[in-house]
Structure formats: structure tokens, C-alpha cells
């Protein structure tokens, strides 16, 4: 059954819309380093504004662990979004307080926007606390989810709010679901998936699903570190999810019993923790105890390109390295 999207809403003028987006962007010295996620949400934002909706935009940013931490403030995101829209956005920092509801009401006219601060400043977000979800829902008349990358989470702003408000999908969520559905249902073969990034539990869930439908998975980023560590290689001071090492071993075991290839980097680019040393290319089994892996190496890139050139379906999820640093953005 097709999920209801925002075009199914008959009359948006004057309606307050709680728009859940994924603006979990990388920051550099208090500025947005990469605004791809903001840009991807613009079609939904612009459509809602064009119909006269009053927008309450909300997202998480980083992992403040249920406490207010200024380094995870949404203010830099507000400023970057304003630049893209050419429009003022009212920022509501302490949105969890009852008086914030009045401030939101006063700030919103037809076609206006507020953005509340980091949803994860409150422990009720990740716990899917009903009282917190109800508070968020009281800010609006309609709920729109456009946060595809966060939709699998049982958090208050994802699954809690729809218990109190009519819920619709934004354009980005709808597009991503359509693409993934087509890829997973009838992929043209061979199918190659490139999996990177740092959220190891989520990536392992993706890999488990790909075991059922894919042919080859190429690993990079911190997820590759965890799998290399599972093989017994030293990763120095690199990011490794030690709690997921046993699960990585289980996946290795599964791949030996199925027609499925899981490929790890053969070389990596390393530096020190502060990234002060000149980056160095080493084999994956030559990472020094004080080194940190920041990217896959050139030999791995070349090999991965060869595999990708034979694919008829390519699914890419997450970066291969620390692309925010130009030295690791190749």
C-alpha cells in the first residue's frame, strides 16, 4: 500500500506542520561542513511553504546523550538553511519547556518557519517517551517525516508523534523508499553494495539484509575497521565498535556458506589522532598502535572501481573515509 505523502494533504494553508528531517550534518569549527542533507530536504520544505503551511522543523545532531551540549546546537544548521531558502528561520532553543509552545505560536504566520534545537537534548527522544512525543505533537496539526536515515529508529519524533497527529511522508522519504524497494525486490545483477560510515550496528543490519539479495559488499569507513578487527588485525587508535566484533564474525561465517562476497580494504590511509602528521598509505595489517585510519587506500580504490565496473546495480550507503578533511576526500 502506498504511503500517504504531502501531496495528499488537501489544504495546508495556515496548518502547522511538524517536519522531521535528518539534518545530522558534520560541523567544522561551528559551521556546517557538508550541507547535502539540508539540500536534499529543500524540495519538501519549499513545497510546504508554497502551500502556506507554518513549519516547525526538527532534527537530531550528533549524540549529546540526553543533555544540552552547545557543540551539538542546531544554530549553525539554522543559519545554513536560511541561506538556502533566503528566508528567516526563528530558532527555538529550549523547545522542551511549556512556554516554548507560545513562542512557536507567536513566531508562525502562514509560510513561516521555526526550527527547534537538537531533539536529542532530551532523553525522552531516544526513549520514545510518550509525554515528550505528545509535547512535540502539540506544536503542530500535521506530522511530516522526511528523515529517511533516521526512520528505522523507535524515537519519539519518528514513531511517537504519529500517535497524536495525522502523518505523511515528505518527498525525500518517499523517493528513498521507492529506490530501496526496487533495488531489494528485483535488482539487476550483479549487484554491488558499497557500505561505509561509522554507525556500525546500523550498517551491520544493512549487510545482513544484503546477504539475502546482494552479490558483493565493499566495506570502508569505520565499519571496515570493525570487520578488520574481527579478523584479528590491529587497528591502532581507529574507531572500532568492539561490541559488534562478534556479530562481524558471524557475518563472515555466513558469507562462507552463501554465494556472497564481503570485501575489505587491502590498504588504508593513516595519520595521528589530531591529524597533524602527513597522511601515509599502509597495508591493512600494518596499522601502528598510535595510528588512526581515515580513508581507504589507492589500491583499494582501484580494486573497488574494477568490481563496480561490472555491476548492473550499485547501492551506496555511507562514506569510505573522513571526507570532511580534503586530504581524505578522494
GROMACS .gro file of N, CA and C in nm, residues 191-197 216-221 304 308 313-320:
model
   69
  191UNK      N    1   2.484  -0.735  -0.841
  191UNK     CA    2   2.453  -0.623  -0.753
  191UNK      C    3   2.570  -0.603  -0.656
  192UNK      N    4   2.621  -0.480  -0.652
  192UNK     CA    5   2.731  -0.445  -0.563
  192UNK      C    6   2.686  -0.336  -0.468
  193UNK      N    7   2.713  -0.355  -0.340
  193UNK     CA    8   2.682  -0.253  -0.239
  193UNK      C    9   2.812  -0.200  -0.181
  194UNK      N   10   2.819  -0.068  -0.166
  194UNK     CA   11   2.933  -0.003  -0.101
  194UNK      C   12   2.884   0.048   0.033
  195UNK      N   13   2.940  -0.003   0.141
  195UNK     CA   14   2.894   0.032   0.276
  195UNK      C   15   3.008   0.096   0.353
  196UNK      N   16   2.985   0.219   0.401
  196UNK     CA   17   3.086   0.290   0.479
  196UNK      C   18   3.022   0.361   0.596
  197UNK      N   19   3.095   0.455   0.655
  197UNK     CA   20   3.041   0.532   0.767
  197UNK      C   21   3.080   0.472   0.901
  216UNK      N   22   2.783  -0.874  -0.384
  216UNK     CA   23   2.912  -0.830  -0.331
  216UNK      C   24   2.893  -0.704  -0.246
  217UNK      N   25   2.963  -0.700  -0.133
  217UNK     CA   26   2.964  -0.579  -0.049
  217UNK      C   27   3.109  -0.534  -0.034
  218UNK      N   28   3.133  -0.405  -0.062
  218UNK     CA   29   3.264  -0.344  -0.045
  218UNK      C   30   3.258  -0.256   0.080
  219UNK      N   31   3.348  -0.279   0.173
  219UNK     CA   32   3.345  -0.206   0.300
  219UNK      C   33   3.452  -0.098   0.307
  220UNK      N   34   3.416   0.013   0.373
  220UNK     CA   35   3.510   0.121   0.400
  220UNK      C   36   3.465   0.193   0.526
  221UNK      N   37   3.536   0.299   0.562
  221UNK     CA   38   3.497   0.375   0.681
  221UNK      C   39   3.517   0.294   0.809
  304UNK      N   40   3.812  -0.164  -0.594
  304UNK     CA   41   3.669  -0.141  -0.580
  304UNK      C   42   3.608  -0.089  -0.712
  308UNK      N   43   3.304  -0.249  -0.925
  308UNK     CA   44   3.186  -0.166  -0.956
  308UNK      C   45   3.160  -0.157  -1.105
  313UNK      N   46   2.374  -0.317  -1.077
  313UNK     CA   47   2.307  -0.242  -0.970
  313UNK      C   48   2.411  -0.207  -0.865
  314UNK      N   49   2.416  -0.078  -0.827
  314UNK     CA   50   2.507  -0.033  -0.722
  314UNK      C   51   2.426   0.038  -0.614
  315UNK      N   52   2.443  -0.008  -0.490
  315UNK     CA   53   2.379   0.055  -0.375
  315UNK      C   54   2.489   0.110  -0.286
  316UNK      N   55   2.484   0.242  -0.259
  316UNK     CA   56   2.591   0.306  -0.181
  316UNK      C   57   2.531   0.363  -0.054
  317UNK      N   58   2.593   0.327   0.060
  317UNK     CA   59   2.546   0.376   0.190
  317UNK      C   60   2.666   0.413   0.276
  318UNK      N   61   2.690   0.543   0.293
  318UNK     CA   62   2.796   0.590   0.382
  318UNK      C   63   2.928   0.616   0.312
  319UNK      N   64   3.010   0.706   0.370
  319UNK     CA   65   3.140   0.742   0.311
  319UNK      C   66   3.249   0.640   0.340
  320UNK      N   67   3.349   0.638   0.251
  320UNK     CA   68   3.463   0.548   0.267
  320UNK      C   69   3.568   0.603   0.363
   0.00000   0.00000   0.00000
